[in-house]
PDB file of C-alpha atoms and ligand atoms in Angstrom:
ATOM      1  CA  MET A   1     120.117 106.921  80.889  1.00  0.00           C
ATOM      2  CA  ILE A   2     116.605 105.633  79.980  1.00  0.00           C
ATOM      3  CA  SER A   3     116.836 101.973  79.220  1.00  0.00           C
ATOM      4  CA  GLU A   4     114.951 100.259  76.340  1.00  0.00           C
ATOM      5  CA  LEU A   5     112.562  98.249  78.199  1.00  0.00           C
ATOM      6  CA  GLN A   6     111.797 101.884  80.049  1.00  0.00           C
ATOM      7  CA  LYS A   7     111.174 103.592  76.388  1.00  0.00           C
ATOM      8  CA  GLU A   8     108.869 100.902  75.670  1.00  0.00           C
ATOM      9  CA  ILE A   9     106.517 101.310  78.623  1.00  0.00           C
ATOM     10  CA  LEU A  10     106.863 105.019  77.770  1.00  0.00           C
ATOM     11  CA  ARG A  11     105.396 103.992  74.662  1.00  0.00           C
ATOM     12  CA  LEU A  12     102.748 101.301  75.410  1.00  0.00           C
ATOM     13  CA  LYS A  13     101.558 103.580  78.050  1.00  0.00           C
ATOM     14  CA  GLU A  14     100.768 106.468  75.774  1.00  0.00           C
ATOM     15  CA  GLU A  15      99.263 104.215  73.026  1.00  0.00           C
ATOM     16  CA  THR A  16      96.957 102.137  75.497  1.00  0.00           C
ATOM     17  CA  GLY A  17      95.863 105.535  77.644  1.00  0.00           C
ATOM     18  CA  THR A  18      97.424 104.225  80.773  1.00  0.00           C
ATOM     19  CA  VAL A  19      98.683 106.011  83.526  1.00  0.00           C
ATOM     20  CA  ILE A  20     101.376 104.920  86.317  1.00  0.00           C
ATOM     21  CA  LEU A  21     101.442 105.869  89.805  1.00  0.00           C
ATOM     22  CA  ALA A  22     104.204 104.711  91.882  1.00  0.00           C
ATOM     23  CA  HIS A  23     104.806 104.882  95.513  1.00  0.00           C
ATOM     24  CA  SER A  24     108.400 106.500  96.781  1.00  0.00           C
ATOM     25  CA  TYR A  25     109.373 103.214  97.925  1.00  0.00           C
ATOM     26  CA  GLN A  26     109.464 101.978  94.529  1.00  0.00           C
ATOM     27  CA  ALA A  27     112.723 101.435  92.501  1.00  0.00           C
ATOM     28  CA  PRO A  28     114.265 104.494  90.769  1.00  0.00           C
ATOM     29  CA  GLU A  29     113.604 102.705  87.087  1.00  0.00           C
ATOM     30  CA  ILE A  30     110.079 102.447  88.144  1.00  0.00           C
ATOM     31  CA  LEU A  31     109.755 106.022  89.576  1.00  0.00           C
ATOM     32  CA  GLU A  32     111.432 107.378  86.510  1.00  0.00           C
ATOM     33  CA  ILE A  33     108.835 106.085  84.113  1.00  0.00           C
ATOM     34  CA  ALA A  34     105.706 107.248  86.471  1.00  0.00           C
ATOM     35  CA  ASP A  35     102.996 109.588  85.876  1.00  0.00           C
ATOM     36  CA  HIS A  36     102.881 110.348  89.293  1.00  0.00           C
ATOM     37  CA  LYS A  37     105.013 109.503  92.184  1.00  0.00           C
ATOM     38  CA  GLY A  38     104.945 110.254  95.956  1.00  0.00           C
ATOM     39  CA  ASP A  39     103.712 109.388  99.299  1.00  0.00           C
ATOM     40  CA  SER A  40     100.166 107.315 100.060  1.00  0.00           C
ATOM     41  CA  PHE A  41      98.251 110.784 100.346  1.00  0.00           C
ATOM     42  CA  ALA A  42      99.773 112.070  97.275  1.00  0.00           C
ATOM     43  CA  LEU A  43      98.987 109.062  95.205  1.00  0.00           C
ATOM     44  CA  SER A  44      95.620 108.967  97.071  1.00  0.00           C
ATOM     45  CA  VAL A  45      95.112 112.824  95.728  1.00  0.00           C
ATOM     46  CA  ALA A  46      96.349 111.744  92.250  1.00  0.00           C
ATOM     47  CA  ALA A  47      94.238 109.318  91.828  1.00  0.00           C
ATOM     48  CA  LYS A  48      90.952 111.453  92.221  1.00  0.00           C
ATOM     49  CA  ASP A  49      91.565 113.387  89.333  1.00  0.00           C
ATOM     50  CA  LEU A  50      93.124 111.005  86.726  1.00  0.00           C
ATOM     51  CA  ARG A  51      91.750 111.028  83.156  1.00  0.00           C
ATOM     52  CA  CYS A  52      92.657 107.649  81.540  1.00  0.00           C
ATOM     53  CA  ASP A  53      91.175 104.466  81.150  1.00  0.00           C
ATOM     54  CA  ARG A  54      93.934 102.127  82.901  1.00  0.00           C
ATOM     55  CA  VAL A  55      95.838 102.743  85.893  1.00  0.00           C
ATOM     56  CA  ILE A  56      98.969 100.857  86.648  1.00  0.00           C
ATOM     57  CA  LEU A  57      99.791 101.047  90.645  1.00  0.00           C
ATOM     58  CA  CYS A  58     103.092 100.314  91.793  1.00  0.00           C
ATOM     59  CA  GLY A  59     103.219  99.734  95.516  1.00  0.00           C
ATOM     60  CA  VAL A  60     101.140  97.501  97.571  1.00  0.00           C
ATOM     61  CA  ARG A  61      97.319  96.191  97.344  1.00  0.00           C
ATOM     62  CA  PHE A  62      95.908  98.974  99.906  1.00  0.00           C
ATOM     63  CA  MET A  63      97.034 101.609  97.257  1.00  0.00           C
ATOM     64  CA  ALA A  64      95.677  99.989  94.520  1.00  0.00           C
ATOM     65  CA  ASP A  65      92.092  99.294  95.896  1.00  0.00           C
ATOM     66  CA  THR A  66      92.107 103.153  97.287  1.00  0.00           C
ATOM     67  CA  VAL A  67      92.570 103.948  93.546  1.00  0.00           C
ATOM     68  CA  LYS A  68      89.572 101.676  92.614  1.00  0.00           C
ATOM     69  CA  MET A  69      87.721 103.194  95.088  1.00  0.00           C
ATOM     70  CA  LEU A  70      88.192 106.488  93.863  1.00  0.00           C
ATOM     71  CA  SER A  71      87.607 105.753  89.958  1.00  0.00           C
ATOM     72  CA  PRO A  72      85.688 102.775  89.602  1.00  0.00           C
ATOM     73  CA  GLU A  73      85.351 103.453  85.981  1.00  0.00           C
ATOM     74  CA  LYS A  74      88.875 102.342  85.507  1.00  0.00           C
ATOM     75  CA  THR A  75      90.620  99.570  84.939  1.00  0.00           C
ATOM     76  CA  VAL A  76      92.975  99.404  88.273  1.00  0.00           C
ATOM     77  CA  LEU A  77      96.125  96.920  87.516  1.00  0.00           C
ATOM     78  CA  LEU A  78      98.406  95.833  90.344  1.00  0.00           C
ATOM     79  CA  PRO A  79     101.733  94.255  88.762  1.00  0.00           C
ATOM     80  CA  ILE A  80     102.269  91.631  91.721  1.00  0.00           C
ATOM     81  CA  ALA A  81      99.338  90.388  93.399  1.00  0.00           C
ATOM     82  CA  GLN A  82     101.306  89.139  96.341  1.00  0.00           C
ATOM     83  CA  ALA A  83     102.141  92.899  97.140  1.00  0.00           C
ATOM     84  CA  THR A  84     100.298  93.440 100.529  1.00  0.00           C
ATOM     85  CA  CYS A  85     100.995  95.254 103.211  1.00  0.00           C
ATOM     86  CA  PRO A  86     101.124  93.031 106.435  1.00  0.00           C
ATOM     87  CA  MET A  87      99.703  96.200 108.645  1.00  0.00           C
ATOM     88  CA  ALA A  88      96.769  96.305 106.070  1.00  0.00           C
ATOM     89  CA  GLU A  89      95.453  92.877 107.520  1.00  0.00           C
ATOM     90  CA  GLN A  90      96.427  93.366 111.230  1.00  0.00           C
ATOM     91  CA  ILE A  91      92.557  94.440 112.664  1.00  0.00           C
ATOM     92  CA  SER A  92      89.247  92.623 111.491  1.00  0.00           C
ATOM     93  CA  PRO A  93      86.317  94.696 110.768  1.00  0.00           C
ATOM     94  CA  GLU A  94      84.501  92.456 113.381  1.00  0.00           C
ATOM     95  CA  ARG A  95      86.691  94.138 116.067  1.00  0.00           C
ATOM     96  CA  VAL A  96      85.936  97.577 114.949  1.00  0.00           C
ATOM     97  CA  LEU A  97      82.169  96.755 114.672  1.00  0.00           C
ATOM     98  CA  GLU A  98      82.358  95.215 117.908  1.00  0.00           C
ATOM     99  CA  TYR A  99      83.746  97.962 119.709  1.00  0.00           C
ATOM    100  CA  LYS A 100      81.745 100.627 118.181  1.00  0.00           C
ATOM    101  CA  LYS A 101      78.802  98.676 119.743  1.00  0.00           C
ATOM    102  CA  SER A 102      80.303  99.535 123.644  1.00  0.00           C
ATOM    103  CA  HIS A 103      81.419 103.150 122.276  1.00  0.00           C
ATOM    104  CA  PRO A 104      78.919 104.257 120.266  1.00  0.00           C
ATOM    105  CA  ASN A 105      80.185 108.058 120.434  1.00  0.00           C
ATOM    106  CA  ALA A 106      83.895 106.967 119.562  1.00  0.00           C
ATOM    107  CA  VAL A 107      85.073 108.242 116.132  1.00  0.00           C
ATOM    108  CA  VAL A 108      87.094 105.800 114.348  1.00  0.00           C
ATOM    109  CA  VAL A 109      90.038 106.921 112.534  1.00  0.00           C
ATOM    110  CA  ALA A 110      92.157 104.447 110.050  1.00  0.00           C
ATOM    111  CA  TYR A 111      95.699 104.392 108.735  1.00  0.00           C
ATOM    112  CA  VAL A 112      95.157 104.180 104.871  1.00  0.00           C
ATOM    113  CA  ASN A 113      97.072 101.275 105.044  1.00  0.00           C
ATOM    114  CA  THR A 114      93.900  98.597 105.971  1.00  0.00           C
ATOM    115  CA  THR A 115      92.184  96.547 103.841  1.00  0.00           C
ATOM    116  CA  THR A 116      88.856  98.108 102.049  1.00  0.00           C
ATOM    117  CA  GLU A 117      86.796  95.831 104.463  1.00  0.00           C
ATOM    118  CA  LEU A 118      88.361  97.913 107.773  1.00  0.00           C
ATOM    119  CA  LYS A 119      87.808 101.084 105.604  1.00  0.00           C
ATOM    120  CA  ALA A 120      84.191 100.148 105.085  1.00  0.00           C
ATOM    121  CA  VAL A 121      83.440 100.267 109.023  1.00  0.00           C
ATOM    122  CA  CYS A 122      85.893 103.588 110.091  1.00  0.00           C
ATOM    123  CA  ASP A 123      84.942 107.058 109.532  1.00  0.00           C
ATOM    124  CA  VAL A 124      87.956 109.065 108.343  1.00  0.00           C
ATOM    125  CA  CYS A 125      91.187 107.448 106.977  1.00  0.00           C
ATOM    126  CA  VAL A 126      94.274 109.360 107.494  1.00  0.00           C
ATOM    127  CA  THR A 127      98.026 109.018 105.946  1.00  0.00           C
ATOM    128  CA  SER A 128     101.033 109.896 107.682  1.00  0.00           C
ATOM    129  CA  SER A 129     101.379 113.305 105.812  1.00  0.00           C
ATOM    130  CA  SER A 130      97.675 114.067 107.180  1.00  0.00           C
ATOM    131  CA  ALA A 131      97.205 112.277 110.246  1.00  0.00           C
ATOM    132  CA  LEU A 132      97.482 115.382 112.620  1.00  0.00           C
ATOM    133  CA  LYS A 133      96.242 117.698 110.600  1.00  0.00           C
ATOM    134  CA  ILE A 134      93.033 115.282 110.397  1.00  0.00           C
ATOM    135  CA  VAL A 135      92.878 113.940 113.943  1.00  0.00           C
ATOM    136  CA  GLU A 136      92.997 117.772 115.363  1.00  0.00           C
ATOM    137  CA  GLN A 137      89.847 118.814 113.585  1.00  0.00           C
ATOM    138  CA  LEU A 138      87.985 115.779 115.189  1.00  0.00           C
ATOM    139  CA  ASP A 139      85.577 116.853 117.679  1.00  0.00           C
ATOM    140  CA  ALA A 140      84.620 113.822 119.263  1.00  0.00           C
ATOM    141  CA  PRO A 141      84.853 112.719 123.304  1.00  0.00           C
ATOM    142  CA  GLU A 142      86.773 109.305 121.945  1.00  0.00           C
ATOM    143  CA  ILE A 143      88.935 108.879 119.020  1.00  0.00           C
ATOM    144  CA  LEU A 144      89.890 104.868 118.280  1.00  0.00           C
ATOM    145  CA  PHE A 145      93.003 105.437 115.959  1.00  0.00           C
ATOM    146  CA  ILE A 146      94.049 101.650 114.253  1.00  0.00           C
ATOM    147  CA  PRO A 147      96.283  99.839 113.123  1.00  0.00           C
ATOM    148  CA  ASP A 148      99.530 101.737 113.653  1.00  0.00           C
ATOM    149  CA  GLN A 149      99.938 102.365 117.193  1.00  0.00           C
ATOM    150  CA  ASN A 150     103.188 103.634 116.411  1.00  0.00           C
ATOM    151  CA  LEU A 151     101.681 106.509 114.252  1.00  0.00           C
ATOM    152  CA  GLY A 152      98.953 106.862 116.612  1.00  0.00           C
ATOM    153  CA  SER A 153     101.066 107.366 119.706  1.00  0.00           C
ATOM    154  CA  TYR A 154     103.090 109.929 117.695  1.00  0.00           C
ATOM    155  CA  ILE A 155      99.512 111.968 117.016  1.00  0.00           C
ATOM    156  CA  LYS A 156      98.518 111.549 120.907  1.00  0.00           C
ATOM    157  CA  LYS A 157     101.617 112.979 121.725  1.00  0.00           C
ATOM    158  CA  GLN A 158     101.039 115.651 119.904  1.00  0.00           C
ATOM    159  CA  LEU A 159      97.324 116.289 120.802  1.00  0.00           C
ATOM    160  CA  PRO A 160      97.258 115.408 124.415  1.00  0.00           C
ATOM    161  CA  HIS A 161      93.652 117.240 125.236  1.00  0.00           C
ATOM    162  CA  LYS A 162      92.363 114.519 122.838  1.00  0.00           C
ATOM    163  CA  ASN A 163      90.949 111.242 124.058  1.00  0.00           C
ATOM    164  CA  ILE A 164      92.978 109.135 121.588  1.00  0.00           C
ATOM    165  CA  VAL A 165      92.764 105.229 121.896  1.00  0.00           C
ATOM    166  CA  LEU A 166      95.169 102.962 120.421  1.00  0.00           C
ATOM    167  CA  TRP A 167      95.173  99.332 119.164  1.00  0.00           C
ATOM    168  CA  ASP A 168      97.939  96.982 118.929  1.00  0.00           C
ATOM    169  CA  GLY A 169      98.764  96.929 114.792  1.00  0.00           C
ATOM    170  CA  TYR A 170     102.694  97.944 113.621  1.00  0.00           C
ATOM    171  CA  CYS A 171     104.458  97.790 110.428  1.00  0.00           C
ATOM    172  CA  PRO A 172     106.887  94.819 111.215  1.00  0.00           C
ATOM    173  CA  VAL A 173     109.511  97.062 109.221  1.00  0.00           C
ATOM    174  CA  HIS A 174     109.661  99.825 110.677  1.00  0.00           C
ATOM    175  CA  ASN A 175     108.756  98.515 114.219  1.00  0.00           C
ATOM    176  CA  SER A 176     112.229  96.469 114.161  1.00  0.00           C
ATOM    177  CA  VAL A 177     114.331  99.417 114.308  1.00  0.00           C
ATOM    178  CA  THR A 178     115.662  99.862 118.190  1.00  0.00           C
ATOM    179  CA  GLU A 179     117.263 102.567 120.161  1.00  0.00           C
ATOM    180  CA  GLU A 180     120.567 100.625 119.521  1.00  0.00           C
ATOM    181  CA  ASP A 181     120.141 101.373 115.967  1.00  0.00           C
ATOM    182  CA  CYS A 182     120.038 104.800 116.953  1.00  0.00           C
ATOM    183  CA  ILE A 183     122.623 105.256 119.387  1.00  0.00           C
ATOM    184  CA  ARG A 184     124.841 103.425 116.760  1.00  0.00           C
ATOM    185  CA  ALA A 185     124.374 105.446 114.423  1.00  0.00           C
ATOM    186  CA  LYS A 186     124.683 108.453 116.029  1.00  0.00           C
ATOM    187  CA  GLN A 187     128.379 107.129 116.978  1.00  0.00           C
ATOM    188  CA  GLN A 188     129.051 106.189 113.260  1.00  0.00           C
ATOM    189  CA  TYR A 189     127.547 109.248 112.078  1.00  0.00           C
ATOM    190  CA  PRO A 190     128.444 112.202 114.722  1.00  0.00           C
ATOM    191  CA  GLY A 191     126.282 115.486 113.781  1.00  0.00           C
ATOM    192  CA  MET A 192     124.317 114.003 111.156  1.00  0.00           C
ATOM    193  CA  LYS A 193     120.297 114.765 111.518  1.00  0.00           C
ATOM    194  CA  ILE A 194     118.222 111.446 111.692  1.00  0.00           C
ATOM    195  CA  LEU A 195     114.816 111.723 109.444  1.00  0.00           C
ATOM    196  CA  MET A 196     112.375 109.541 110.647  1.00  0.00           C
ATOM    197  CA  HIS A 197     108.879 107.771 109.546  1.00  0.00           C
ATOM    198  CA  PRO A 198     106.248 108.071 112.302  1.00  0.00           C
ATOM    199  CA  GLU A 199     105.737 104.462 111.960  1.00  0.00           C
ATOM    200  CA  LEU A 200     109.015 103.948 114.292  1.00  0.00           C
ATOM    201  CA  PRO A 201     108.275 102.751 117.719  1.00  0.00           C
ATOM    202  CA  ALA A 202     108.126 105.908 120.189  1.00  0.00           C
ATOM    203  CA  GLN A 203     111.126 105.449 121.748  1.00  0.00           C
ATOM    204  CA  VAL A 204     113.091 105.425 118.728  1.00  0.00           C
ATOM    205  CA  LEU A 205     111.227 108.553 117.688  1.00  0.00           C
ATOM    206  CA  GLU A 206     113.060 110.297 120.621  1.00  0.00           C
ATOM    207  CA  TYR A 207     116.094 110.029 118.654  1.00  0.00           C
ATOM    208  CA  GLY A 208     114.620 111.859 115.463  1.00  0.00           C
ATOM    209  CA  ASP A 209     115.687 115.284 114.262  1.00  0.00           C
ATOM    210  CA  VAL A 210     112.690 115.607 111.710  1.00  0.00           C
ATOM    211  CA  ILE A 211     109.855 113.452 111.823  1.00  0.00           C
ATOM    212  CA  GLY A 212     107.747 113.028 108.454  1.00  0.00           C
ATOM    213  CA  SER A 213     105.967 110.825 105.992  1.00  0.00           C
ATOM    214  CA  THR A 214     108.189 109.606 103.151  1.00  0.00           C
ATOM    215  CA  ALA A 215     107.439 112.615 100.946  1.00  0.00           C
ATOM    216  CA  ALA A 216     108.618 114.999 104.350  1.00  0.00           C
ATOM    217  CA  ILE A 217     111.617 113.060 104.410  1.00  0.00           C
ATOM    218  CA  ILE A 218     112.852 113.673 100.796  1.00  0.00           C
ATOM    219  CA  ARG A 219     111.474 117.324 100.945  1.00  0.00           C
ATOM    220  CA  TYR A 220     114.038 118.008 103.698  1.00  0.00           C
ATOM    221  CA  ALA A 221     116.857 115.948 102.406  1.00  0.00           C
ATOM    222  CA  MET A 222     116.311 118.022  99.282  1.00  0.00           C
ATOM    223  CA  GLU A 223     115.995 121.318 100.525  1.00  0.00           C
ATOM    224  CA  HIS A 224     119.156 120.903 103.170  1.00  0.00           C
ATOM    225  CA  ASP A 225     122.584 120.570 101.956  1.00  0.00           C
ATOM    226  CA  GLU A 226     123.475 118.356 104.611  1.00  0.00           C
ATOM    227  CA  ASP A 227     123.895 114.508 105.224  1.00  0.00           C
ATOM    228  CA  CYS A 228     121.093 112.796 106.808  1.00  0.00           C
ATOM    229  CA  ILE A 229     120.500 109.083 108.503  1.00  0.00           C
ATOM    230  CA  ILE A 230     117.485 107.832 107.074  1.00  0.00           C
ATOM    231  CA  GLY A 231     115.106 106.295 109.325  1.00  0.00           C
ATOM    232  CA  THR A 232     112.706 104.568 106.848  1.00  0.00           C
ATOM    233  CA  GLU A 233     112.456 102.289 104.170  1.00  0.00           C
ATOM    234  CA  LYS A 234     115.725 101.878 102.314  1.00  0.00           C
ATOM    235  CA  SER A 235     114.529 102.827  98.929  1.00  0.00           C
ATOM    236  CA  ILE A 236     114.331 106.459 100.019  1.00  0.00           C
ATOM    237  CA  SER A 237     117.788 106.343 101.039  1.00  0.00           C
ATOM    238  CA  ASP A 238     119.025 105.084  97.849  1.00  0.00           C
ATOM    239  CA  TYR A 239     116.592 107.305  95.715  1.00  0.00           C
ATOM    240  CA  LEU A 240     118.123 110.685  97.613  1.00  0.00           C
ATOM    241  CA  SER A 241     122.077 109.091  96.969  1.00  0.00           C
ATOM    242  CA  LEU A 242     121.089 109.071  93.564  1.00  0.00           C
ATOM    243  CA  MET A 243     119.594 112.350  92.988  1.00  0.00           C
ATOM    244  CA  ARG A 244     122.225 114.024  95.607  1.00  0.00           C
ATOM    245  CA  PRO A 245     125.437 112.034  94.607  1.00  0.00           C
ATOM    246  CA  GLY A 246     127.633 114.451  96.836  1.00  0.00           C
ATOM    247  CA  ARG A 247     125.700 113.729  99.939  1.00  0.00           C
ATOM    248  CA  ARG A 248     125.346 110.985 102.117  1.00  0.00           C
ATOM    249  CA  TYR A 249     122.343 108.941 103.402  1.00  0.00           C
ATOM    250  CA  PRO A 250     122.738 106.180 105.395  1.00  0.00           C
ATOM    251  CA  LEU A 251     120.056 104.090 106.669  1.00  0.00           C
ATOM    252  CA  LEU A 252     119.527 103.882 110.215  1.00  0.00           C
ATOM    253  CA  SER A 253     118.840 100.177 110.367  1.00  0.00           C
ATOM    254  CA  LYS A 254     119.359  97.485 107.641  1.00  0.00           C
ATOM    255  CA  ARG A 255     116.129  95.751 108.124  1.00  0.00           C
ATOM    256  CA  LEU A 256     114.485  98.941 107.215  1.00  0.00           C
ATOM    257  CA  MET A 257     113.435  96.715 103.866  1.00  0.00           C
ATOM    258  CA  CYS A 258     109.978  96.041 103.059  1.00  0.00           C
ATOM    259  CA  PRO A 259     109.346  92.955 101.423  1.00  0.00           C
ATOM    260  CA  ASP A 260     106.520  93.462  99.863  1.00  0.00           C
ATOM    261  CA  MET A 261     107.484  97.241  97.927  1.00  0.00           C
ATOM    262  CA  ARG A 262     110.583  95.170  96.724  1.00  0.00           C
ATOM    263  CA  LEU A 263     108.415  92.760  94.728  1.00  0.00           C
ATOM    264  CA  THR A 264     107.404  94.903  91.733  1.00  0.00           C
ATOM    265  CA  THR A 265     110.179  95.313  89.169  1.00  0.00           C
ATOM    266  CA  LEU A 266     110.056  97.101  85.904  1.00  0.00           C
ATOM    267  CA  LEU A 267     109.492  93.812  83.745  1.00  0.00           C
ATOM    268  CA  ASP A 268     106.241  93.292  85.691  1.00  0.00           C
ATOM    269  CA  VAL A 269     104.968  96.932  84.988  1.00  0.00           C
ATOM    270  CA  TYR A 270     105.614  95.914  81.268  1.00  0.00           C
ATOM    271  CA  LYS A 271     103.812  92.579  81.798  1.00  0.00           C
ATOM    272  CA  ALA A 272     101.068  94.433  83.438  1.00  0.00           C
ATOM    273  CA  LEU A 273     100.591  96.969  80.539  1.00  0.00           C
ATOM    274  CA  THR A 274     100.476  94.231  77.980  1.00  0.00           C
ATOM    275  CA  GLY A 275      98.014  92.103  79.489  1.00  0.00           C
ATOM    276  CA  GLN A 276     101.101  89.206  80.315  1.00  0.00           C
ATOM    277  CA  GLY A 277     100.674  89.553  84.036  1.00  0.00           C
ATOM    278  CA  GLY A 278      99.186  91.680  86.918  1.00  0.00           C
ATOM    279  CA  GLU A 279      95.712  91.532  88.908  1.00  0.00           C
ATOM    280  CA  GLU A 280      92.615  93.760  88.239  1.00  0.00           C
ATOM    281  CA  ILE A 281      91.353  95.318  91.220  1.00  0.00           C
ATOM    282  CA  GLN A 282      87.643  94.340  91.366  1.00  0.00           C
ATOM    283  CA  ILE A 283      85.664  95.499  94.745  1.00  0.00           C
ATOM    284  CA  PRO A 284      82.006  94.825  95.315  1.00  0.00           C
ATOM    285  CA  GLU A 285      79.845  98.130  94.546  1.00  0.00           C
ATOM    286  CA  ASP A 286      78.124  97.855  98.131  1.00  0.00           C
ATOM    287  CA  LEU A 287      81.939  97.547  99.900  1.00  0.00           C
ATOM    288  CA  ARG A 288      83.399 100.291  97.823  1.00  0.00           C
ATOM    289  CA  LEU A 289      80.769 102.990  98.603  1.00  0.00           C
ATOM    290  CA  LYS A 290      80.912 102.287 102.101  1.00  0.00           C
ATOM    291  CA  ALA A 291      84.668 102.329 101.985  1.00  0.00           C
ATOM    292  CA  LYS A 292      84.908 105.438  99.821  1.00  0.00           C
ATOM    293  CA  ARG A 293      83.158 107.412 102.318  1.00  0.00           C
ATOM    294  CA  SER A 294      86.393 107.636 104.916  1.00  0.00           C
ATOM    295  CA  VAL A 295      88.584 107.943 102.085  1.00  0.00           C
ATOM    296  CA  ASP A 296      86.717 110.849 100.650  1.00  0.00           C
ATOM    297  CA  GLU A 297      86.537 112.190 104.070  1.00  0.00           C
ATOM    298  CA  MET A 298      90.580 111.998 104.373  1.00  0.00           C
ATOM    299  CA  ILE A 299      90.822 114.181 101.238  1.00  0.00           C
ATOM    300  CA  ARG A 300      88.545 116.331 102.251  1.00  0.00           C
ATOM    301  CA  MET A 301      90.271 117.206 105.551  1.00  0.00           C
ATOM    302  CA  GLY A 302      93.618 116.638 104.725  1.00  0.00           C
TER     303      GLY A 302
HETATM  304  P1  LIG B 401     103.515 107.273 103.693  1.00  0.00           P
HETATM  305  O1  LIG B 401     102.418 107.391 103.993  1.00  0.00           O
HETATM  306  O2  LIG B 401     104.702 108.250 104.275  1.00  0.00           O
HETATM  307  O3  LIG B 401     103.395 107.055 101.904  1.00  0.00           O
HETATM  308  O4  LIG B 401     104.185 105.320 104.129  1.00  0.00           O
HETATM  309  C1  LIG B 401     103.398 104.601 103.541  1.00  0.00           C
HETATM  310  C2  LIG B 401     103.956 103.414 104.143  1.00  0.00           C
HETATM  311  O5  LIG B 401     103.529 102.170 103.587  1.00  0.00           O
HETATM  312  C3  LIG B 401     105.241 103.619 104.745  1.00  0.00           C
HETATM  313  O6  LIG B 401     105.568 102.411 105.443  1.00  0.00           O
HETATM  314 FE1  LIG B 402     102.794  98.221 104.984  1.00  0.00          FE
HETATM  315 FE2  LIG B 402     105.413  98.786 106.077  1.00  0.00          FE
HETATM  316 FE3  LIG B 402     105.834  97.836 104.023  1.00  0.00          FE
HETATM  317 FE4  LIG B 402     104.949 100.424 104.497  1.00  0.00          FE
HETATM  318  S1  LIG B 402     106.918  99.913 104.923  1.00  0.00           S
HETATM  319  S2  LIG B 402     103.682  98.769 103.085  1.00  0.00           S
HETATM  320  S3  LIG B 402     103.422  99.829 106.508  1.00  0.00           S
HETATM  321  S4  LIG B 402     104.624  96.851 105.840  1.00  0.00           S
END
């Protein structure tokens, strides 16, 4: 049932011409009041065509930065300034520029979980749901895929004819899952399929029955009348359990909780809406234009 705070947020949203975007990892009470919810690719696409003056992004910083990149004329707010993705900070733009000097023909592919500064020195961005389609289209002697070595190795395995070079980045949450977690889950829930996000380590993905982005995982679970083990952030298991009360969606590992994605509460959204909190995203124009090229490429090719 919709709460008083949710009703007030919905009213203020209308009154102030604000659109709320929420990543699927957000709490159910935030997803309920969002205008658009989905994985990072769906949010990037939605951001491009928004008709509003103000956007509140419930998720982590790189997602709010992407909205601002695509809609510079809008006020873009991140309710909690500390909500960042640790993977986004793992590789410096200087390291990429150095690599490009010695590998001038390499195409640099950046997972969208990266800083604006890093996007500015890359050629094309990808998300977990668009990576395969985009990398498949790249005609280059060498493809440097950063920062996520796990998503990168999953793509590399499917495109063995491409020369894909990986670096050492990873999501600390997904990368914490082990083979032992898979063996234990299979023993505890015999016969259940394991749905996995490609940010999980390669040896763990071997145990997966379905591998896909958060949106693909939700889609599979909603379209199949069966219990499934969830190999991505806990919020997806909670969301599915809420949507399909008769079904079970146990989590593959209890470590699958992203502290940053969990920082934003409904009250924080209210505070951002009423000017009592949140951070307004600012990107210098020259940096924005450089970084936007790789996001535009992602939307065009994805
Ligand atoms: P999606 O691309 O599936 O939305 O994933 C984003 C993310 O941060 C997963 O940890
Ligand atoms: Fe970043 Fe991992 Fe959290 Fe996703 S789950 S936001 S990749 S730290």
